[in-house]
XYZ file of C-alpha atoms in Angstrom:
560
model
C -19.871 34.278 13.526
C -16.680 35.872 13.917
C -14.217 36.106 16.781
C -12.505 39.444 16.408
C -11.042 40.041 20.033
C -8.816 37.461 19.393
C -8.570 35.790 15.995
C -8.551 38.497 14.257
C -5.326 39.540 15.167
C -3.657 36.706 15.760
C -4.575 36.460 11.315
C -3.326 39.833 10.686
C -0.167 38.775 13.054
C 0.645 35.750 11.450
C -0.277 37.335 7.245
C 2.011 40.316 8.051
C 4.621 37.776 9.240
C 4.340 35.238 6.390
C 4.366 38.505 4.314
C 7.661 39.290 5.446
C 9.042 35.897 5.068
C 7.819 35.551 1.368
C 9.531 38.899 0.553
C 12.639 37.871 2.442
C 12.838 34.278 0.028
C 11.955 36.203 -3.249
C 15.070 37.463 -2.435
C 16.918 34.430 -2.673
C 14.234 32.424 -4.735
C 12.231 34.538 -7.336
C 10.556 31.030 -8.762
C 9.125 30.758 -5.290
C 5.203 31.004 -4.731
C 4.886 34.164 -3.285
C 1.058 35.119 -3.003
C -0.537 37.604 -4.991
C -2.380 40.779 -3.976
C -5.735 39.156 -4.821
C -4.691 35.968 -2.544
C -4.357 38.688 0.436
C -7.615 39.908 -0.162
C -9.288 36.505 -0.099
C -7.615 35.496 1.894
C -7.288 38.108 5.010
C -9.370 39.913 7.074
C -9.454 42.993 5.897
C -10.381 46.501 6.366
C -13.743 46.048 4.257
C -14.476 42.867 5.881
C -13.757 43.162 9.065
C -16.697 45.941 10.562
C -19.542 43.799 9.562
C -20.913 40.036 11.101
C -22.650 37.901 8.569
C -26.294 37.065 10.062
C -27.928 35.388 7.071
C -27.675 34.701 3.239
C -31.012 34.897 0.698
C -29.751 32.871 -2.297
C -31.674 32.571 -5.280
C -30.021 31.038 -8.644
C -31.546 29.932 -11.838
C -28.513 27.961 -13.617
C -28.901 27.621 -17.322
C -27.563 24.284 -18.620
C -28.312 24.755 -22.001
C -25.545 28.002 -21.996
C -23.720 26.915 -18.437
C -24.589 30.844 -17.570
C -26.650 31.594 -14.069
C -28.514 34.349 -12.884
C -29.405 35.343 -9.463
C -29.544 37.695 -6.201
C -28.057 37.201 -2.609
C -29.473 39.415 -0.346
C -27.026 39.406 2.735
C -28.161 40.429 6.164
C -25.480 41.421 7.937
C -24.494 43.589 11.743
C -22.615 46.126 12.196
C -19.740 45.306 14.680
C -17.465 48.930 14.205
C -19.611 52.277 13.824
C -16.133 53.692 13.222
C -15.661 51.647 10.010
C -14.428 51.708 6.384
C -16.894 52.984 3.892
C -16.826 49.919 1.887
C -17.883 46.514 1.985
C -15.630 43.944 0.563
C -17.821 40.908 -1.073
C -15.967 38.471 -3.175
C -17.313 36.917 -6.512
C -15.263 35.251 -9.175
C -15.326 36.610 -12.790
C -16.582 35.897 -15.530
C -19.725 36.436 -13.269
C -20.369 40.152 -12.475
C -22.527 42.060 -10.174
C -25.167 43.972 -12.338
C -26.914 45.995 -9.265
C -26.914 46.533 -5.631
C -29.222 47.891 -2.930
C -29.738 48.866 0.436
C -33.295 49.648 1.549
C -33.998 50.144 -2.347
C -31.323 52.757 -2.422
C -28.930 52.112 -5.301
C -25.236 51.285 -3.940
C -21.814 52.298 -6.378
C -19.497 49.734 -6.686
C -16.121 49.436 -8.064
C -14.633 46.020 -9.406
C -11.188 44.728 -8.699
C -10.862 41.597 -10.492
C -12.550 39.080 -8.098
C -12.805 41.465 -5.299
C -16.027 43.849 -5.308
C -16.239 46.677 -3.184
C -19.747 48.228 -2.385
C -19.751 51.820 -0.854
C -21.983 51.653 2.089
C -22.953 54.802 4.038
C -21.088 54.932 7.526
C -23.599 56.724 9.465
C -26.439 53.905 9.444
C -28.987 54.347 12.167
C -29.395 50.632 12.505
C -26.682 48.158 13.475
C -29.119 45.487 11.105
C -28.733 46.085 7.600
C -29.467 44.218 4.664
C -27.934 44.704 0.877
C -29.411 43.428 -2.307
C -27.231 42.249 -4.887
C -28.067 40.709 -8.480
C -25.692 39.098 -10.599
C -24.992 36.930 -13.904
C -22.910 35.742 -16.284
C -20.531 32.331 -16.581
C -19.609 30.861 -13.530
C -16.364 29.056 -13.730
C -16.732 25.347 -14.324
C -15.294 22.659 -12.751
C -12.981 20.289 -14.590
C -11.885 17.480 -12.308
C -14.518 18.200 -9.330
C -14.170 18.317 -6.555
C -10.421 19.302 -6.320
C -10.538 22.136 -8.639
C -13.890 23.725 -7.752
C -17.225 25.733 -10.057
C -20.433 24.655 -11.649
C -20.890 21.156 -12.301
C -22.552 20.516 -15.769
C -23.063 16.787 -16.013
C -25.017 14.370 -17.354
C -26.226 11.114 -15.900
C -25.876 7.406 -17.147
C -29.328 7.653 -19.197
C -27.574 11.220 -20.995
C -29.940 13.604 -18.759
C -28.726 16.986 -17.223
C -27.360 16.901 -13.839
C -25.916 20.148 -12.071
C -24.079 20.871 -8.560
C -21.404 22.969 -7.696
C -18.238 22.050 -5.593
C -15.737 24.888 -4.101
C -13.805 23.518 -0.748
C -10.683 25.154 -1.838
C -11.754 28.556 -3.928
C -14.490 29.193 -2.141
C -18.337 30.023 -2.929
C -17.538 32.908 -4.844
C -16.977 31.334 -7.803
C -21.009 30.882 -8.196
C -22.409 33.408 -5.683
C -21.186 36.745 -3.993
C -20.765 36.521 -0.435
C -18.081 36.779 2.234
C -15.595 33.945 0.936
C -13.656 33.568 4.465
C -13.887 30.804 6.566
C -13.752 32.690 10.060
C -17.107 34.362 9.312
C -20.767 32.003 9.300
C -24.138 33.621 8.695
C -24.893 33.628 12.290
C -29.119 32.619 11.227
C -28.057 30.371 8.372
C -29.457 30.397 4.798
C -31.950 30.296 2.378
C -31.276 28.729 -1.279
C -33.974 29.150 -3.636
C -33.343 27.363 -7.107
C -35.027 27.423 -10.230
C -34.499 24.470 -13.065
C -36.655 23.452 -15.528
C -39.883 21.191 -14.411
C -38.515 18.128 -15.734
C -35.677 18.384 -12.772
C -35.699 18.387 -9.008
C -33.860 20.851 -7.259
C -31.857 20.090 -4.203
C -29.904 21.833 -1.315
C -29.233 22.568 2.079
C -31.703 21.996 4.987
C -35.591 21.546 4.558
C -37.581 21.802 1.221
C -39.675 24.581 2.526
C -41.696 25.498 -0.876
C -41.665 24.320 -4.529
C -43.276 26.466 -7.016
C -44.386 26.196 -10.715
C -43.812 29.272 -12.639
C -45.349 30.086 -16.305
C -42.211 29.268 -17.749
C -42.235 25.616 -17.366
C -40.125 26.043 -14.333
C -39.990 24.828 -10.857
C -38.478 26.861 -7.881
C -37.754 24.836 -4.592
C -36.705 26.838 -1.865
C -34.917 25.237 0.898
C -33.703 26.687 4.513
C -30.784 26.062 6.947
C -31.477 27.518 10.233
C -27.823 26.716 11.528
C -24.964 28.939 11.010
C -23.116 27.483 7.557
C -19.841 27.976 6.158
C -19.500 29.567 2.629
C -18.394 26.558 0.311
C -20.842 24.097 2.294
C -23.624 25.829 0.696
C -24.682 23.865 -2.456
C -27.163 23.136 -4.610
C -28.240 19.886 -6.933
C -30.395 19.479 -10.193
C -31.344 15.940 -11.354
C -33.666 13.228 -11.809
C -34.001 13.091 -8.193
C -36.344 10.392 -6.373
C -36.605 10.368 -2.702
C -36.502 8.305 -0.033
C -37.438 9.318 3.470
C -36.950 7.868 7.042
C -36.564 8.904 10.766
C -33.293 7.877 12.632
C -33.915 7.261 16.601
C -30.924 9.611 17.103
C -29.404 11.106 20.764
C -31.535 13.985 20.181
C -34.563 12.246 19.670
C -35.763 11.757 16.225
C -34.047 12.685 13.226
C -35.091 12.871 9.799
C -33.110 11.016 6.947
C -33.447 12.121 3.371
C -32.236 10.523 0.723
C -32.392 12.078 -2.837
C -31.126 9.707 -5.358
C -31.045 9.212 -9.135
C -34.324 7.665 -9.934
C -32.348 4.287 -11.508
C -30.090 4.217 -7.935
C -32.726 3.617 -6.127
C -32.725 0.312 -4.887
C -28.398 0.745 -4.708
C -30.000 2.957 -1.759
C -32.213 0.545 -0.086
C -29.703 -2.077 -0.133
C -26.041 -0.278 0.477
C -26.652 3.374 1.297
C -29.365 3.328 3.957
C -27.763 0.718 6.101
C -24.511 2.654 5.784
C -25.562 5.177 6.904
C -27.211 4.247 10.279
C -24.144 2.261 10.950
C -22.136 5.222 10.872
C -24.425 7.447 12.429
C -24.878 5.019 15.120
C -21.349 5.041 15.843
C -20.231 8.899 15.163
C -23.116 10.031 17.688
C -21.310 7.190 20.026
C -17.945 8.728 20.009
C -18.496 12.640 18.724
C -22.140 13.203 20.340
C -25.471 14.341 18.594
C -25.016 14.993 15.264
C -24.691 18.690 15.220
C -27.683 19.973 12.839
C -30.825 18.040 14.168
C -33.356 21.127 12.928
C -31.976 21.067 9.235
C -32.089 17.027 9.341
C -29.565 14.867 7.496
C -29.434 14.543 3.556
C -27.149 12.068 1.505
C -27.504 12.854 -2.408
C -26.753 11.269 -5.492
C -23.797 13.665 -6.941
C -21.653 14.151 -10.299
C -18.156 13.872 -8.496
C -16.912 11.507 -5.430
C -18.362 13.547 -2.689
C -18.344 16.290 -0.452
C -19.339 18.040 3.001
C -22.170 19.723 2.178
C -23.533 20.897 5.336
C -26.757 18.771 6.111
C -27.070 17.825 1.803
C -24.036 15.243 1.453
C -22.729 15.115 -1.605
C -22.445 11.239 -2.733
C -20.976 10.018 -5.917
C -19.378 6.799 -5.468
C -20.411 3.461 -6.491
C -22.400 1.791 -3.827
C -20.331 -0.298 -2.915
C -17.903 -0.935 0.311
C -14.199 -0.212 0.224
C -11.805 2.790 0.218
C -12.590 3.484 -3.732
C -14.678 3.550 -6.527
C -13.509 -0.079 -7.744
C -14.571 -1.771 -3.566
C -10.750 -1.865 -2.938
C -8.908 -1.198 0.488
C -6.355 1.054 0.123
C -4.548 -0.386 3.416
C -3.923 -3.059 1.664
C -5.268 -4.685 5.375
C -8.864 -5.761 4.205
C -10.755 -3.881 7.225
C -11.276 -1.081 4.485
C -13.507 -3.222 2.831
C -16.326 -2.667 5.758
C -17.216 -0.215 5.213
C -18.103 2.545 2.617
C -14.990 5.326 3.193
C -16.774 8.315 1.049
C -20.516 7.845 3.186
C -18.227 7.409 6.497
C -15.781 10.286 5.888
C -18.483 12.930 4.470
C -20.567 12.234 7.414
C -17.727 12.885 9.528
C -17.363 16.429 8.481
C -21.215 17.012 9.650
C -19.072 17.171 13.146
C -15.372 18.167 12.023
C -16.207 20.800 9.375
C -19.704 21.957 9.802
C -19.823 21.954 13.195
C -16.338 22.856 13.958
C -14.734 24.940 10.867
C -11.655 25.794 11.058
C -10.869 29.782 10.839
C -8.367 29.241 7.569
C -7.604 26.776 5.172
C -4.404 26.347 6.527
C -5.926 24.423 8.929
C -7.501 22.203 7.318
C -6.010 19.632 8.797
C -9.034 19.972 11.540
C -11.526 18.918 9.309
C -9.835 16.200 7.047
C -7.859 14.522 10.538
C -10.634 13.925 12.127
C -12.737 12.879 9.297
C -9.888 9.950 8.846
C -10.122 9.194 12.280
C -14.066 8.600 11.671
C -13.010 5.660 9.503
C -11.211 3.989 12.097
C -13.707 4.162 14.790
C -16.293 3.201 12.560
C -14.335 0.349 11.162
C -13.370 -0.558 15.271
C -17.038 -0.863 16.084
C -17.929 -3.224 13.466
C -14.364 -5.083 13.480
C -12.936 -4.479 17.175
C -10.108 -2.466 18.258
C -7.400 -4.047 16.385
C -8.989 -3.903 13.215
C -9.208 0.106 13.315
C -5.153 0.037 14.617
C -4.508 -2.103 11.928
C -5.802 0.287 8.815
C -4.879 3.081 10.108
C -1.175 1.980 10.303
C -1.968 0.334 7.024
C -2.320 3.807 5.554
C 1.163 4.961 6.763
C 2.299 4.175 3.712
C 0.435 6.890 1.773
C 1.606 9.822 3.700
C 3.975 11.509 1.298
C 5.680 14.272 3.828
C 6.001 17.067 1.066
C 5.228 19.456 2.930
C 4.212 20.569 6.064
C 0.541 20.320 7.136
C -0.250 23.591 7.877
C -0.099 25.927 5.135
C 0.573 29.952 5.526
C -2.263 31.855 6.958
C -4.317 34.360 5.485
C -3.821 33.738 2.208
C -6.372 31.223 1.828
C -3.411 28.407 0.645
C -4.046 25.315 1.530
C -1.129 22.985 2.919
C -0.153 19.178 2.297
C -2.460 16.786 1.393
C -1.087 15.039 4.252
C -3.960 16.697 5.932
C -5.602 13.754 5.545
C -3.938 10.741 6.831
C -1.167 12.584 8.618
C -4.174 14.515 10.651
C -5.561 11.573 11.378
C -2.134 9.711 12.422
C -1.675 12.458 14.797
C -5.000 11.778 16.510
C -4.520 8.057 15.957
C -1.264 8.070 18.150
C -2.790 10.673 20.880
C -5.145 7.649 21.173
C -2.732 5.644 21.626
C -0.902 7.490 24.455
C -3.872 8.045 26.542
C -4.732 4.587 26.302
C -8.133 5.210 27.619
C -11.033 4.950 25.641
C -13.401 6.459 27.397
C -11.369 9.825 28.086
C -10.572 9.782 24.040
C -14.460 9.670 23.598
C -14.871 12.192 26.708
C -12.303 14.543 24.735
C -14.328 13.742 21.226
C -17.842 14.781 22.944
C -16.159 17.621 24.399
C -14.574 19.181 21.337
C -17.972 19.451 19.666
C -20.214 20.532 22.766
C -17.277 23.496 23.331
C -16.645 24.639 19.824
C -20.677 23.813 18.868
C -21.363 25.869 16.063
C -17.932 27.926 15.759
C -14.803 28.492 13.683
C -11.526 27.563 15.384
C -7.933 27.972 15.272
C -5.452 24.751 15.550
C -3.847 25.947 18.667
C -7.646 26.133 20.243
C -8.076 22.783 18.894
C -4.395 21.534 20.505
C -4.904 23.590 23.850
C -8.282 21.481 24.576
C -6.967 18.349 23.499
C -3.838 18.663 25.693
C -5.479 20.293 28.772
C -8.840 17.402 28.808
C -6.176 14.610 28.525
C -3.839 16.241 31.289
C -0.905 15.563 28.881
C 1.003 18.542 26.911
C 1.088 17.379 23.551
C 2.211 20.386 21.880
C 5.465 18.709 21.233
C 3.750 15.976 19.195
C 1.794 18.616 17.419
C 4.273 20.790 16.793
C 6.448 17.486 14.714
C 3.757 16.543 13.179
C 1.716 19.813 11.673
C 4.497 22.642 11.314
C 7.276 20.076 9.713
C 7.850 17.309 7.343
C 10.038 15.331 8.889
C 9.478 11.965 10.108
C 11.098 11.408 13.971
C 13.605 8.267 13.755
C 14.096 5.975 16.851
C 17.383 5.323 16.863
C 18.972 2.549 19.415
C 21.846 0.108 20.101
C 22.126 -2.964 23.005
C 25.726 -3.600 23.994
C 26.812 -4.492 27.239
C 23.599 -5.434 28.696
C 21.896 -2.262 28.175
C 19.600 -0.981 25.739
C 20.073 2.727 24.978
C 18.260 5.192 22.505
C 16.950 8.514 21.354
C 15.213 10.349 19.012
C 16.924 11.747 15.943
C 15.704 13.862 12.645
C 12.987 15.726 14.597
C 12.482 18.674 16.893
C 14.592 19.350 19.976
C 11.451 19.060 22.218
C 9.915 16.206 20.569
C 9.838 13.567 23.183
C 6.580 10.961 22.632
C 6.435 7.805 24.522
C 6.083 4.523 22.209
C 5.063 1.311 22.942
C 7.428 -1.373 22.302
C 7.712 -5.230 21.247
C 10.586 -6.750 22.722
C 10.319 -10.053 25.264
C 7.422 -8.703 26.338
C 5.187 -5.372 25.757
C 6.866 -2.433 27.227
C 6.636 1.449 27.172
C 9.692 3.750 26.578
C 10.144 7.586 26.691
C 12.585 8.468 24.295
C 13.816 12.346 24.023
C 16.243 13.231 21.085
C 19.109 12.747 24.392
C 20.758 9.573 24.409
C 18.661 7.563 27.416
C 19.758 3.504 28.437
C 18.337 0.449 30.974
C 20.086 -2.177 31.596
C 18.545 -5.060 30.964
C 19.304 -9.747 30.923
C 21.873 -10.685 28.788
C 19.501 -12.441 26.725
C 17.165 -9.821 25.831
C 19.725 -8.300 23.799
C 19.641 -11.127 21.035
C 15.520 -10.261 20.516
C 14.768 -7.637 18.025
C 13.114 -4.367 19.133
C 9.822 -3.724 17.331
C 7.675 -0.255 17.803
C 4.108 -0.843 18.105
C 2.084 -0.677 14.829
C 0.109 2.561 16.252
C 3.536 5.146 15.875
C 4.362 6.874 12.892
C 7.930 7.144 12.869
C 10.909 5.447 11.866
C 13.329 3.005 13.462
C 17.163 2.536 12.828
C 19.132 0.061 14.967
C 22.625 1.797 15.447
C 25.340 -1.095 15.145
């Protein structure tokens, strides 16, 4: 689904410009990271990408554990958008695997390899706007080492020494096990179909309904499953294992909604007795504050998985340990206890069905979209079970682990990612717009409203901060802009002498100017600016220490 009138530019804007700057600081820096040729063409809308609209993928894979090789075809139906286009069709697909053939109404297609970048020469007078291309390909996908964070084929075994398969690719993208479109700003308009073939002692798994399984003369099984949603590229997946299942119906906003879970046959009553009522908790509460969940005709899927877990859109990926708590080992990384309610992966991948399925954003720059408000799922879910002050409390308890390397938001159209700060720093920022509104009902109203605006679509982060600022009534671009674009913490700085109080903001930017709520004799709300500001105030309010309220990330300094 892509937005060309005005996304599209404001990508090719903002990559020419970051362009420039990288060629400006290799200058003065040659050690610095500037991107590659190939991270341009993954990472930017290009020329031979930019003419045709994804409508559907036809996946079909048969992975080959024995020799960690896979064979397959994606036949990509796709829409014309520019008659006056480039005669090639960029598709993306990480060697070692290669494209053996392609075709186009059985018509062979040339194609010409440039390392991971494939370009398919595709007639520009086409009588129909609809077209559909056939490709096959084979060979060794890359495999993953440390999944999730590094991305490929999966080749695991379980506790009893049986195979077990997936694939993870967040940051690389799905063309490190299929060929496709790897951007972010461009869905499959009509979804997906994933057919996989594995040997008849294994069950197959991926996105959306099982809608065939068939045995073949070769001892193999083929389940075919179907998302009729539009689906972003890495959120396509696919599972082989010693699956059981377990299926129920959740009385959801929407009506009913069917809950699968697929589960290693030996984790099955770790299901019944953690996962299930996990998961209704949280659904319970993220359909409170975000709305329906977004993908009632694919139904919702939690499933057993060789790494700690990821969004796969309407298929969750699940490898953690049953257990509540922020970790593997049931601990509470907020060192405040309330992380202990819950299960964090089950909350946090669920989350994404809403920030990250339902609302992608355009570049992985902005990732921050996704993982900030998947943190922020943690503390409303932790709120609803615990009250108010117990989601305040680990949230600020997870200050701590904000490392400010960086700044959030990485360099567009280049497909670079930014800090890791995405996380909890995303979340803080959302966590202290909270805070400022102060109303909990126009936070949920502005929640709801997100995901019944951007239902189904790709966004930028200034879409995402325009819509925020203008439903609250409160410009919080100043906030936004601290928070995402630099690394620097804001310091409240202030001194009481002569019965006044007087303060500012310091190590921050010129406009930043948030409100904070304050401890002193009594609870009382400030507006600090990075100008020097003072009340006067009784004689013996100067003696009491001056505390900022738990909910602010920043730093205070008391000037003597």
């Amino acid at each position: 689904m892509q937005k060309h009138s005005i996304i599209t530019y404001k990508l090719l804007f903002s990559l020419i410009l970051n362009l420039i700057f990288c060629s400006l600081q290799a200058q003065k820096n040659p050690i610095l990271n500037i991107p590659t040729r190939q991270d341009t063409l993954n990472g930017s809308i290009t020329p031979e990408r930019i003419w045709w609209d994804i409508q559907h993928y036809d996946l079909a894979i048969k992975p080959d554990y024995s020799n960690k090789t896979l064979t397959g075809t994606n036949t990509i139906e796709y829409r014309v958008t520019n008659k006056k286009h480039s005669d090639l069709m960029q598709i993306d697909l990480v060697s070692p695997l290669k494209i053996d053939s392609v075709f186009q109404k059985g018509k062979k297609i040339h194609y010409t390899q440039d390392q991971n970048i494939w370009y398919l020469k595709i007639p520009q007078n086409q009588t129909s706007t609809h077209n559909k291309i056939l490709i096959y390909y084979s060979g060794k996908p890359t495999a993953s080492i440390k999944p999730p964070w590094d991305g490929g084929l999966v080749w695991a075994r379980d506790s009893l020494n049986r195979p077990w398969m997936s694939v993870a690719c967040q940051y690389k993208g799905a063309s490190l096990w299929y060929p496709c479109k790897n951007t972010m700003y461009d869905e499959p308009d009509k979804g997906a179909r994933i057919s996989v073939t594995v040997p008849d002692t294994l069950v197959a798994i991926a996105n959306g309904r099982l809608k065939s399984k068939t045995k073949n003369l070769d001892h193999t099984l083929t389940y075919k499953w179907e998302v009729r949603n539009p689906i972003s590229h890495y959120a396509i997946s696919f599972y082989a294992g010693s699956y059981v299942n377990i299926s129920q119906i959740y009385k959801g906003k929407k009506g009913n909604l069917s809950l699968d879970y697929w589960i290693l046959d030996y984790n099955k009553p770790k299901a019944e007795n953690h996962m299930i009522p996990e998961v209704n908790t949280t659904l319970k509460s993220l359909e409170h504050w975000f709305g329906p969940y977004p993908f009632y005709e694919d139904g919702f899927k939690i499933v057993d998985a060789p790494y700690i877990g990821m969004e796969h859109q309407s298929a969750i990926a699940y490898g953690s340990s049953y257990k509540k708590g922020t970790n593997k080992k049931g601990g509470d990384i907020s060192n405040t206890g309330w992380g202990k309610k819950t299960d964090k992966i089950i909350v946090h991948e669920i989350a994404h069905e809403w920030f990250g399925n339902n609302i992608t954003a355009i570049d992985i720059a902005d990732r921050w979209i996704q993982e900030g408000f998947a943190g922020l799922a943690e503390e409303l879910v932790i709120a609803d079970i615990s009250g108010k002050q117990a989601g305040n409390e680990f949230m600020s308890g997870r200050f701590r682990t904000i490392e400010n390397d960086k700044p959030i938001i990485a360099r567009y159209g280049i497909n670079e990612d930014g800090s890791q700060d995405n996380y909890v720093k995303g979340w803080a920022i959302l966590h202290m717009i909270k805070t400022i509104i102060n109303d909990d009902a126009k936070f949920q109203e502005i929640l709801k409203g997100l995901n019944s605006t951007f239902y189904h679509q790709v966004v930028t982060t200034n879409q995402i901060e325009n819509y925020i600022s203008s439903t609250a009534g409160i410009d919080f671009k100043y906030l936004f802009d601290q928070y995402l674009r630099t690394r620097n913490v804001p310091v409240f700085e202030y001194q009481t002498a002569n019965d006044e109080l007087t303060y500012r903001y310091s190590n921050c930017n010129e406009n930043f100017a948030m409100p904070i709520k304050t401890s002193w004799t009594k609870d009382i709300w400030i507006y600090p600016t990075t100008t020097w500001k003072s009340f006067k105030t009784e004689k013996q309010n100067l003696k009491a220490p001056i505390k900022v309220d738990i909910n602010f990330y920043i730093n205070t300094k008391e000037i003597k």
